[in-house]
Amino acid sequence: MNIKAYSQNNITAPSFGRIKRVECQGLYKKFPELGKKLVDAFQQNQNAMDFCKKYDVNIIFQATKDSMNAVRSSVCVFYDNVAKGKLKRFIDFLSDEKDNINLSSFANKYNVEAALKESTNSLIEMITPVNPNGSTKIYNGLLDSHLRYAEERMQKILDKRAEKLAQKLQKTKAKEIAQNNLAKNSQKLTDSINNLIDSSK
């Protein structure tokens, strides 16, 4: 059993600003109630949902047994990096390789289920935003900070690209103005020459 959820339009061409796919893998297939807690925690994070409304996103929740009763739980948010060029984005889309944010939590208890519960709770703590009105746990807001950093990084590249384009347009406009001035001045010179010739008749 593989717990997956796909949007209804998954077959259509890619569009921006939605969650394309969510999967719960590994031990979350055996303990779906813990997977549900993670999915609900993600949905309740308004900052994470705002990010998902701006960019195409795939989310994978996974839990694996590392050794003995140790468990590693993780959330990986794959997002469409809009700062990449069209060709690179198309290649990434075809290969299903996207930029991602990966958060992991480890726990080692007397049995796998207990370890999974603890690692899942720690991961929920990372997904939960900082509460400005009350006490927060140490990892609250970790997902938010990673999402904010990813967005700032993309925006910085887009701003540089826009600045270069503006400079290029400015140079093109300056060149057009210079060419127009040259044409006008050349015409004035031709008119003056013709006027000089005509005045000698």
mmCIF file with all atom_site columns, C-alpha atoms in Angstrom:
data_model
loop_
_atom_site.group_PDB
_atom_site.id
_atom_site.type_symbol
_atom_site.label_atom_id
_atom_site.label_alt_id
_atom_site.label_comp_id
_atom_site.label_asym_id
_atom_site.label_entity_id
_atom_site.label_seq_id
_atom_site.pdbx_PDB_ins_code
_atom_site.Cartn_x
_atom_site.Cartn_y
_atom_site.Cartn_z
_atom_site.occupancy
_atom_site.B_iso_or_equiv
_atom_site.pdbx_formal_charge
_atom_site.auth_seq_id
_atom_site.auth_comp_id
_atom_site.auth_asym_id
_atom_site.auth_atom_id
_atom_site.pdbx_PDB_model_num
ATOM 1   C CA . MET A 1 1   ? 0.000  0.000  0.000   1.00 0.00 ? 1   MET A CA 1
ATOM 2   C CA . ASN A 1 2   ? 1.417  3.367  -1.050  1.00 0.00 ? 2   ASN A CA 1
ATOM 3   C CA . ILE A 1 3   ? -0.350 6.365  0.420   1.00 0.00 ? 3   ILE A CA 1
ATOM 4   C CA . LYS A 1 4   ? -0.422 8.997  -2.320  1.00 0.00 ? 4   LYS A CA 1
ATOM 5   C CA . ALA A 1 5   ? -2.653 11.873 -3.225  1.00 0.00 ? 5   ALA A CA 1
ATOM 6   C CA . TYR A 1 6   ? -2.611 13.509 -6.633  1.00 0.00 ? 6   TYR A CA 1
ATOM 7   C CA . SER A 1 7   ? -4.470 16.557 -7.807  1.00 0.00 ? 7   SER A CA 1
ATOM 8   C CA . GLN A 1 8   ? -7.181 15.856 -10.391 1.00 0.00 ? 8   GLN A CA 1
ATOM 9   C CA . ASN A 1 9   ? -5.336 17.756 -13.112 1.00 0.00 ? 9   ASN A CA 1
ATOM 10  C CA . ASN A 1 10  ? -2.079 15.869 -12.602 1.00 0.00 ? 10  ASN A CA 1
ATOM 11  C CA . ILE A 1 11  ? -2.076 14.714 -16.242 1.00 0.00 ? 11  ILE A CA 1
ATOM 12  C CA . THR A 1 12  ? -2.342 18.238 -17.696 1.00 0.00 ? 12  THR A CA 1
ATOM 13  C CA . ALA A 1 13  ? 0.493  20.636 -18.476 1.00 0.00 ? 13  ALA A CA 1
ATOM 14  C CA . PRO A 1 14  ? 2.227  22.110 -15.426 1.00 0.00 ? 14  PRO A CA 1
ATOM 15  C CA . SER A 1 15  ? 0.785  25.282 -13.944 1.00 0.00 ? 15  SER A CA 1
ATOM 16  C CA . PHE A 1 16  ? 2.229  27.424 -11.197 1.00 0.00 ? 16  PHE A CA 1
ATOM 17  C CA . GLY A 1 17  ? 1.079  27.747 -7.642  1.00 0.00 ? 17  GLY A CA 1
ATOM 18  C CA . ARG A 1 18  ? -0.322 24.498 -6.352  1.00 0.00 ? 18  ARG A CA 1
ATOM 19  C CA . ILE A 1 19  ? 0.541  21.301 -4.558  1.00 0.00 ? 19  ILE A CA 1
ATOM 20  C CA . LYS A 1 20  ? 0.963  18.733 -7.316  1.00 0.00 ? 20  LYS A CA 1
ATOM 21  C CA . ARG A 1 21  ? 1.520  15.612 -5.221  1.00 0.00 ? 21  ARG A CA 1
ATOM 22  C CA . VAL A 1 22  ? 1.687  14.471 -1.593  1.00 0.00 ? 22  VAL A CA 1
ATOM 23  C CA . GLU A 1 23  ? 3.085  11.085 -0.544  1.00 0.00 ? 23  GLU A CA 1
ATOM 24  C CA . CYS A 1 24  ? 3.497  9.318  2.787   1.00 0.00 ? 24  CYS A CA 1
ATOM 25  C CA . GLN A 1 25  ? 6.185  6.652  2.518   1.00 0.00 ? 25  GLN A CA 1
ATOM 26  C CA . GLY A 1 26  ? 7.970  4.071  4.635   1.00 0.00 ? 26  GLY A CA 1
ATOM 27  C CA . LEU A 1 27  ? 6.635  3.528  8.157   1.00 0.00 ? 27  LEU A CA 1
ATOM 28  C CA . TYR A 1 28  ? 3.814  6.017  7.527   1.00 0.00 ? 28  TYR A CA 1
ATOM 29  C CA . LYS A 1 29  ? 2.162  3.303  5.405   1.00 0.00 ? 29  LYS A CA 1
ATOM 30  C CA . LYS A 1 30  ? 2.077  1.095  8.506   1.00 0.00 ? 30  LYS A CA 1
ATOM 31  C CA . PHE A 1 31  ? 1.065  3.958  10.841  1.00 0.00 ? 31  PHE A CA 1
ATOM 32  C CA . PRO A 1 32  ? -1.134 6.231  8.658   1.00 0.00 ? 32  PRO A CA 1
ATOM 33  C CA . GLU A 1 33  ? -2.524 8.041  11.715  1.00 0.00 ? 33  GLU A CA 1
ATOM 34  C CA . LEU A 1 34  ? 0.943  9.552  12.273  1.00 0.00 ? 34  LEU A CA 1
ATOM 35  C CA . GLY A 1 35  ? 1.224  10.467 8.595   1.00 0.00 ? 35  GLY A CA 1
ATOM 36  C CA . LYS A 1 36  ? -2.133 12.247 8.898   1.00 0.00 ? 36  LYS A CA 1
ATOM 37  C CA . LYS A 1 37  ? -0.789 14.309 11.807  1.00 0.00 ? 37  LYS A CA 1
ATOM 38  C CA . LEU A 1 38  ? 2.084  15.520 9.609   1.00 0.00 ? 38  LEU A CA 1
ATOM 39  C CA . VAL A 1 39  ? -0.187 16.320 6.662   1.00 0.00 ? 39  VAL A CA 1
ATOM 40  C CA . ASP A 1 40  ? -2.570 18.249 8.956   1.00 0.00 ? 40  ASP A CA 1
ATOM 41  C CA . ALA A 1 41  ? 0.318  20.149 10.592  1.00 0.00 ? 41  ALA A CA 1
ATOM 42  C CA . PHE A 1 42  ? 1.578  21.195 7.150   1.00 0.00 ? 42  PHE A CA 1
ATOM 43  C CA . GLN A 1 43  ? -1.876 22.345 6.071   1.00 0.00 ? 43  GLN A CA 1
ATOM 44  C CA . GLN A 1 44  ? -2.305 24.388 9.262   1.00 0.00 ? 44  GLN A CA 1
ATOM 45  C CA . ASN A 1 45  ? 0.937  26.276 8.573   1.00 0.00 ? 45  ASN A CA 1
ATOM 46  C CA . GLN A 1 46  ? -0.286 29.364 6.679   1.00 0.00 ? 46  GLN A CA 1
ATOM 47  C CA . ASN A 1 47  ? 3.244  30.351 5.618   1.00 0.00 ? 47  ASN A CA 1
ATOM 48  C CA . ALA A 1 48  ? 3.821  26.931 4.046   1.00 0.00 ? 48  ALA A CA 1
ATOM 49  C CA . MET A 1 49  ? 0.449  27.073 2.285   1.00 0.00 ? 49  MET A CA 1
ATOM 50  C CA . ASP A 1 50  ? 1.216  30.564 0.943   1.00 0.00 ? 50  ASP A CA 1
ATOM 51  C CA . PHE A 1 51  ? 4.480  29.201 -0.491  1.00 0.00 ? 51  PHE A CA 1
ATOM 52  C CA . CYS A 1 52  ? 2.548  26.343 -2.131  1.00 0.00 ? 52  CYS A CA 1
ATOM 53  C CA . LYS A 1 53  ? 0.149  28.841 -3.728  1.00 0.00 ? 53  LYS A CA 1
ATOM 54  C CA . LYS A 1 54  ? 3.075  30.659 -5.383  1.00 0.00 ? 54  LYS A CA 1
ATOM 55  C CA . TYR A 1 55  ? 5.080  27.676 -6.670  1.00 0.00 ? 55  TYR A CA 1
ATOM 56  C CA . ASP A 1 56  ? 4.409  24.162 -7.909  1.00 0.00 ? 56  ASP A CA 1
ATOM 57  C CA . VAL A 1 57  ? 5.226  21.824 -5.026  1.00 0.00 ? 57  VAL A CA 1
ATOM 58  C CA . ASN A 1 58  ? 5.554  18.080 -4.363  1.00 0.00 ? 58  ASN A CA 1
ATOM 59  C CA . ILE A 1 59  ? 5.643  16.980 -0.709  1.00 0.00 ? 59  ILE A CA 1
ATOM 60  C CA . ILE A 1 60  ? 6.988  13.669 0.580   1.00 0.00 ? 60  ILE A CA 1
ATOM 61  C CA . PHE A 1 61  ? 6.671  12.569 4.198   1.00 0.00 ? 61  PHE A CA 1
ATOM 62  C CA . GLN A 1 62  ? 8.838  9.561  4.960   1.00 0.00 ? 62  GLN A CA 1
ATOM 63  C CA . ALA A 1 63  ? 9.817  7.480  7.968   1.00 0.00 ? 63  ALA A CA 1
ATOM 64  C CA . THR A 1 64  ? 12.472 4.760  7.930   1.00 0.00 ? 64  THR A CA 1
ATOM 65  C CA . LYS A 1 65  ? 13.949 2.438  10.501  1.00 0.00 ? 65  LYS A CA 1
ATOM 66  C CA . ASP A 1 66  ? 17.673 3.199  10.770  1.00 0.00 ? 66  ASP A CA 1
ATOM 67  C CA . SER A 1 67  ? 19.065 0.654  13.215  1.00 0.00 ? 67  SER A CA 1
ATOM 68  C CA . MET A 1 68  ? 17.544 -1.421 16.008  1.00 0.00 ? 68  MET A CA 1
ATOM 69  C CA . ASN A 1 69  ? 14.622 0.766  17.138  1.00 0.00 ? 69  ASN A CA 1
ATOM 70  C CA . ALA A 1 70  ? 15.941 4.065  15.757  1.00 0.00 ? 70  ALA A CA 1
ATOM 71  C CA . VAL A 1 71  ? 13.625 5.911  13.366  1.00 0.00 ? 71  VAL A CA 1
ATOM 72  C CA . ARG A 1 72  ? 14.247 8.788  10.987  1.00 0.00 ? 72  ARG A CA 1
ATOM 73  C CA . SER A 1 73  ? 11.243 10.883 9.949   1.00 0.00 ? 73  SER A CA 1
ATOM 74  C CA . SER A 1 74  ? 11.497 13.503 7.242   1.00 0.00 ? 74  SER A CA 1
ATOM 75  C CA . VAL A 1 75  ? 9.544  15.927 5.104   1.00 0.00 ? 75  VAL A CA 1
ATOM 76  C CA . CYS A 1 76  ? 10.861 16.923 1.706   1.00 0.00 ? 76  CYS A CA 1
ATOM 77  C CA . VAL A 1 77  ? 9.289  19.852 -0.119  1.00 0.00 ? 77  VAL A CA 1
ATOM 78  C CA . PHE A 1 78  ? 10.235 19.861 -3.821  1.00 0.00 ? 78  PHE A CA 1
ATOM 79  C CA . TYR A 1 79  ? 9.475  23.210 -5.439  1.00 0.00 ? 79  TYR A CA 1
ATOM 80  C CA . ASP A 1 80  ? 9.654  24.673 -8.918  1.00 0.00 ? 80  ASP A CA 1
ATOM 81  C CA . ASN A 1 81  ? 12.497 27.191 -8.857  1.00 0.00 ? 81  ASN A CA 1
ATOM 82  C CA . VAL A 1 82  ? 11.120 30.052 -10.963 1.00 0.00 ? 82  VAL A CA 1
ATOM 83  C CA . ALA A 1 83  ? 14.525 31.755 -10.945 1.00 0.00 ? 83  ALA A CA 1
ATOM 84  C CA . LYS A 1 84  ? 15.953 29.074 -13.251 1.00 0.00 ? 84  LYS A CA 1
ATOM 85  C CA . GLY A 1 85  ? 15.933 29.556 -16.999 1.00 0.00 ? 85  GLY A CA 1
ATOM 86  C CA . LYS A 1 86  ? 13.154 28.005 -19.075 1.00 0.00 ? 86  LYS A CA 1
ATOM 87  C CA . LEU A 1 87  ? 15.359 25.248 -20.490 1.00 0.00 ? 87  LEU A CA 1
ATOM 88  C CA . LYS A 1 88  ? 16.694 24.185 -17.072 1.00 0.00 ? 88  LYS A CA 1
ATOM 89  C CA . ARG A 1 89  ? 13.179 24.204 -15.606 1.00 0.00 ? 89  ARG A CA 1
ATOM 90  C CA . PHE A 1 90  ? 11.896 22.093 -18.501 1.00 0.00 ? 90  PHE A CA 1
ATOM 91  C CA . ILE A 1 91  ? 14.719 19.555 -18.037 1.00 0.00 ? 91  ILE A CA 1
ATOM 92  C CA . ASP A 1 92  ? 14.019 19.452 -14.272 1.00 0.00 ? 92  ASP A CA 1
ATOM 93  C CA . PHE A 1 93  ? 10.306 18.934 -14.991 1.00 0.00 ? 93  PHE A CA 1
ATOM 94  C CA . LEU A 1 94  ? 11.024 16.007 -17.336 1.00 0.00 ? 94  LEU A CA 1
ATOM 95  C CA . SER A 1 95  ? 13.457 14.374 -14.916 1.00 0.00 ? 95  SER A CA 1
ATOM 96  C CA . ASP A 1 96  ? 11.248 15.207 -11.894 1.00 0.00 ? 96  ASP A CA 1
ATOM 97  C CA . GLU A 1 97  ? 14.290 16.804 -10.231 1.00 0.00 ? 97  GLU A CA 1
ATOM 98  C CA . LYS A 1 98  ? 13.433 19.955 -8.355  1.00 0.00 ? 98  LYS A CA 1
ATOM 99  C CA . ASP A 1 99  ? 14.975 22.183 -5.752  1.00 0.00 ? 99  ASP A CA 1
ATOM 100 C CA . ASN A 1 100 ? 13.968 20.972 -2.331  1.00 0.00 ? 100 ASN A CA 1
ATOM 101 C CA . ILE A 1 101 ? 13.819 21.651 1.381   1.00 0.00 ? 101 ILE A CA 1
ATOM 102 C CA . ASN A 1 102 ? 14.439 18.596 3.540   1.00 0.00 ? 102 ASN A CA 1
ATOM 103 C CA . LEU A 1 103 ? 13.856 18.428 7.303   1.00 0.00 ? 103 LEU A CA 1
ATOM 104 C CA . SER A 1 104 ? 14.588 15.306 9.348   1.00 0.00 ? 104 SER A CA 1
ATOM 105 C CA . SER A 1 105 ? 14.076 14.129 12.905  1.00 0.00 ? 105 SER A CA 1
ATOM 106 C CA . PHE A 1 106 ? 15.602 11.106 14.680  1.00 0.00 ? 106 PHE A CA 1
ATOM 107 C CA . ALA A 1 107 ? 14.413 9.123  17.666  1.00 0.00 ? 107 ALA A CA 1
ATOM 108 C CA . ASN A 1 108 ? 15.574 5.945  19.383  1.00 0.00 ? 108 ASN A CA 1
ATOM 109 C CA . LYS A 1 109 ? 13.130 4.292  21.776  1.00 0.00 ? 109 LYS A CA 1
ATOM 110 C CA . TYR A 1 110 ? 12.366 0.879  23.210  1.00 0.00 ? 110 TYR A CA 1
ATOM 111 C CA . ASN A 1 111 ? 10.361 -0.024 20.083  1.00 0.00 ? 111 ASN A CA 1
ATOM 112 C CA . VAL A 1 112 ? 9.849  1.252  16.540  1.00 0.00 ? 112 VAL A CA 1
ATOM 113 C CA . GLU A 1 113 ? 6.349  2.636  17.119  1.00 0.00 ? 113 GLU A CA 1
ATOM 114 C CA . ALA A 1 114 ? 7.445  4.694  20.122  1.00 0.00 ? 114 ALA A CA 1
ATOM 115 C CA . ALA A 1 115 ? 10.454 6.004  18.192  1.00 0.00 ? 115 ALA A CA 1
ATOM 116 C CA . LEU A 1 116 ? 8.229  6.849  15.217  1.00 0.00 ? 116 LEU A CA 1
ATOM 117 C CA . LYS A 1 117 ? 5.823  8.779  17.440  1.00 0.00 ? 117 LYS A CA 1
ATOM 118 C CA . GLU A 1 118 ? 8.669  10.798 18.926  1.00 0.00 ? 118 GLU A CA 1
ATOM 119 C CA . SER A 1 119 ? 10.357 11.538 15.585  1.00 0.00 ? 119 SER A CA 1
ATOM 120 C CA . THR A 1 120 ? 6.970  12.469 14.081  1.00 0.00 ? 120 THR A CA 1
ATOM 121 C CA . ASN A 1 121 ? 6.223  14.852 16.963  1.00 0.00 ? 121 ASN A CA 1
ATOM 122 C CA . SER A 1 122 ? 9.621  16.497 16.492  1.00 0.00 ? 122 SER A CA 1
ATOM 123 C CA . LEU A 1 123 ? 8.939  16.878 12.775  1.00 0.00 ? 123 LEU A CA 1
ATOM 124 C CA . ILE A 1 124 ? 5.525  18.416 13.526  1.00 0.00 ? 124 ILE A CA 1
ATOM 125 C CA . GLU A 1 125 ? 7.346  20.860 15.814  1.00 0.00 ? 125 GLU A CA 1
ATOM 126 C CA . MET A 1 126 ? 9.618  21.850 12.876  1.00 0.00 ? 126 MET A CA 1
ATOM 127 C CA . ILE A 1 127 ? 6.604  22.294 10.560  1.00 0.00 ? 127 ILE A CA 1
ATOM 128 C CA . THR A 1 128 ? 4.673  24.383 13.093  1.00 0.00 ? 128 THR A CA 1
ATOM 129 C CA . PRO A 1 129 ? 5.292  28.140 12.801  1.00 0.00 ? 129 PRO A CA 1
ATOM 130 C CA . VAL A 1 130 ? 6.498  30.285 15.675  1.00 0.00 ? 130 VAL A CA 1
ATOM 131 C CA . ASN A 1 131 ? 3.613  31.477 17.815  1.00 0.00 ? 131 ASN A CA 1
ATOM 132 C CA . PRO A 1 132 ? 4.203  35.191 18.584  1.00 0.00 ? 132 PRO A CA 1
ATOM 133 C CA . ASN A 1 133 ? 1.643  35.171 21.436  1.00 0.00 ? 133 ASN A CA 1
ATOM 134 C CA . GLY A 1 134 ? 2.808  32.158 23.382  1.00 0.00 ? 134 GLY A CA 1
ATOM 135 C CA . SER A 1 135 ? 5.704  29.923 24.267  1.00 0.00 ? 135 SER A CA 1
ATOM 136 C CA . THR A 1 136 ? 7.349  28.068 21.417  1.00 0.00 ? 136 THR A CA 1
ATOM 137 C CA . LYS A 1 137 ? 9.292  24.881 21.200  1.00 0.00 ? 137 LYS A CA 1
ATOM 138 C CA . ILE A 1 138 ? 12.898 24.985 20.091  1.00 0.00 ? 138 ILE A CA 1
ATOM 139 C CA . TYR A 1 139 ? 12.288 23.836 16.499  1.00 0.00 ? 139 TYR A CA 1
ATOM 140 C CA . ASN A 1 140 ? 9.103  25.825 15.794  1.00 0.00 ? 140 ASN A CA 1
ATOM 141 C CA . GLY A 1 141 ? 9.426  27.877 12.627  1.00 0.00 ? 141 GLY A CA 1
ATOM 142 C CA . LEU A 1 142 ? 12.231 25.783 11.104  1.00 0.00 ? 142 LEU A CA 1
ATOM 143 C CA . LEU A 1 143 ? 10.241 24.978 7.948   1.00 0.00 ? 143 LEU A CA 1
ATOM 144 C CA . ASP A 1 144 ? 9.156  28.624 7.671   1.00 0.00 ? 144 ASP A CA 1
ATOM 145 C CA . SER A 1 145 ? 12.754 29.859 7.793   1.00 0.00 ? 145 SER A CA 1
ATOM 146 C CA . HIS A 1 146 ? 13.812 27.419 5.044   1.00 0.00 ? 146 HIS A CA 1
ATOM 147 C CA . LEU A 1 147 ? 10.872 28.414 2.835   1.00 0.00 ? 147 LEU A CA 1
ATOM 148 C CA . ARG A 1 148 ? 11.600 32.112 3.408   1.00 0.00 ? 148 ARG A CA 1
ATOM 149 C CA . TYR A 1 149 ? 15.280 31.614 2.528   1.00 0.00 ? 149 TYR A CA 1
ATOM 150 C CA . ALA A 1 150 ? 14.371 29.705 -0.670  1.00 0.00 ? 150 ALA A CA 1
ATOM 151 C CA . GLU A 1 151 ? 11.993 32.477 -1.715  1.00 0.00 ? 151 GLU A CA 1
ATOM 152 C CA . GLU A 1 152 ? 14.500 35.241 -0.934  1.00 0.00 ? 152 GLU A CA 1
ATOM 153 C CA . ARG A 1 153 ? 17.175 33.410 -2.937  1.00 0.00 ? 153 ARG A CA 1
ATOM 154 C CA . MET A 1 154 ? 14.865 33.083 -5.954  1.00 0.00 ? 154 MET A CA 1
ATOM 155 C CA . GLN A 1 155 ? 13.770 36.712 -5.643  1.00 0.00 ? 155 GLN A CA 1
ATOM 156 C CA . LYS A 1 156 ? 17.379 37.931 -5.540  1.00 0.00 ? 156 LYS A CA 1
ATOM 157 C CA . ILE A 1 157 ? 18.116 36.142 -8.829  1.00 0.00 ? 157 ILE A CA 1
ATOM 158 C CA . LEU A 1 158 ? 14.905 37.460 -10.410 1.00 0.00 ? 158 LEU A CA 1
ATOM 159 C CA . ASP A 1 159 ? 15.750 41.019 -9.273  1.00 0.00 ? 159 ASP A CA 1
ATOM 160 C CA . LYS A 1 160 ? 19.233 40.778 -10.828 1.00 0.00 ? 160 LYS A CA 1
ATOM 161 C CA . ARG A 1 161 ? 17.719 39.456 -14.048 1.00 0.00 ? 161 ARG A CA 1
ATOM 162 C CA . ALA A 1 162 ? 15.176 42.295 -14.104 1.00 0.00 ? 162 ALA A CA 1
ATOM 163 C CA . GLU A 1 163 ? 17.951 44.835 -13.469 1.00 0.00 ? 163 GLU A CA 1
ATOM 164 C CA . LYS A 1 164 ? 20.004 43.453 -16.387 1.00 0.00 ? 164 LYS A CA 1
ATOM 165 C CA . LEU A 1 165 ? 16.947 43.548 -18.630 1.00 0.00 ? 165 LEU A CA 1
ATOM 166 C CA . ALA A 1 166 ? 16.233 47.159 -17.608 1.00 0.00 ? 166 ALA A CA 1
ATOM 167 C CA . GLN A 1 167 ? 19.845 48.114 -18.382 1.00 0.00 ? 167 GLN A CA 1
ATOM 168 C CA . LYS A 1 168 ? 19.620 46.374 -21.753 1.00 0.00 ? 168 LYS A CA 1
ATOM 169 C CA . LEU A 1 169 ? 16.363 48.174 -22.568 1.00 0.00 ? 169 LEU A CA 1
ATOM 170 C CA . GLN A 1 170 ? 17.898 51.466 -21.471 1.00 0.00 ? 170 GLN A CA 1
ATOM 171 C CA . LYS A 1 171 ? 20.881 50.906 -23.789 1.00 0.00 ? 171 LYS A CA 1
ATOM 172 C CA . THR A 1 172 ? 18.549 49.977 -26.648 1.00 0.00 ? 172 THR A CA 1
ATOM 173 C CA . LYS A 1 173 ? 16.455 53.089 -26.036 1.00 0.00 ? 173 LYS A CA 1
ATOM 174 C CA . ALA A 1 174 ? 19.573 55.282 -25.837 1.00 0.00 ? 174 ALA A CA 1
ATOM 175 C CA . LYS A 1 175 ? 20.794 53.766 -29.122 1.00 0.00 ? 175 LYS A CA 1
ATOM 176 C CA . GLU A 1 176 ? 17.412 54.443 -30.780 1.00 0.00 ? 176 GLU A CA 1
ATOM 177 C CA . ILE A 1 177 ? 17.453 58.050 -29.534 1.00 0.00 ? 177 ILE A CA 1
ATOM 178 C CA . ALA A 1 178 ? 21.017 58.499 -30.822 1.00 0.00 ? 178 ALA A CA 1
ATOM 179 C CA . GLN A 1 179 ? 20.036 57.030 -34.223 1.00 0.00 ? 179 GLN A CA 1
ATOM 180 C CA . ASN A 1 180 ? 16.951 59.273 -34.403 1.00 0.00 ? 180 ASN A CA 1
ATOM 181 C CA . ASN A 1 181 ? 19.055 62.327 -33.490 1.00 0.00 ? 181 ASN A CA 1
ATOM 182 C CA . LEU A 1 182 ? 21.636 61.346 -36.108 1.00 0.00 ? 182 LEU A CA 1
ATOM 183 C CA . ALA A 1 183 ? 18.900 60.986 -38.744 1.00 0.00 ? 183 ALA A CA 1
ATOM 184 C CA . LYS A 1 184 ? 17.377 64.373 -37.786 1.00 0.00 ? 184 LYS A CA 1
ATOM 185 C CA . ASN A 1 185 ? 20.741 66.134 -37.751 1.00 0.00 ? 185 ASN A CA 1
ATOM 186 C CA . SER A 1 186 ? 21.723 64.513 -41.061 1.00 0.00 ? 186 SER A CA 1
ATOM 187 C CA . GLN A 1 187 ? 18.453 65.733 -42.578 1.00 0.00 ? 187 GLN A CA 1
ATOM 188 C CA . LYS A 1 188 ? 19.098 69.243 -41.208 1.00 0.00 ? 188 LYS A CA 1
ATOM 189 C CA . LEU A 1 189 ? 22.584 69.151 -42.709 1.00 0.00 ? 189 LEU A CA 1
ATOM 190 C CA . THR A 1 190 ? 21.162 68.027 -46.086 1.00 0.00 ? 190 THR A CA 1
ATOM 191 C CA . ASP A 1 191 ? 18.555 70.798 -45.911 1.00 0.00 ? 191 ASP A CA 1
ATOM 192 C CA . SER A 1 192 ? 21.260 73.373 -45.109 1.00 0.00 ? 192 SER A CA 1
ATOM 193 C CA . ILE A 1 193 ? 23.420 72.169 -48.017 1.00 0.00 ? 193 ILE A CA 1
ATOM 194 C CA . ASN A 1 194 ? 20.447 72.307 -50.398 1.00 0.00 ? 194 ASN A CA 1
ATOM 195 C CA . ASN A 1 195 ? 19.555 75.754 -49.062 1.00 0.00 ? 195 ASN A CA 1
ATOM 196 C CA . LEU A 1 196 ? 23.134 76.923 -49.645 1.00 0.00 ? 196 LEU A CA 1
ATOM 197 C CA . ILE A 1 197 ? 23.075 75.578 -53.202 1.00 0.00 ? 197 ILE A CA 1
ATOM 198 C CA . ASP A 1 198 ? 19.671 77.107 -53.882 1.00 0.00 ? 198 ASP A CA 1
ATOM 199 C CA . SER A 1 199 ? 20.742 80.486 -52.522 1.00 0.00 ? 199 SER A CA 1
ATOM 200 C CA . SER A 1 200 ? 23.571 80.641 -55.025 1.00 0.00 ? 200 SER A CA 1
ATOM 201 C CA . LYS A 1 201 ? 21.214 80.442 -58.016 1.00 0.00 ? 201 LYS A CA 1
#
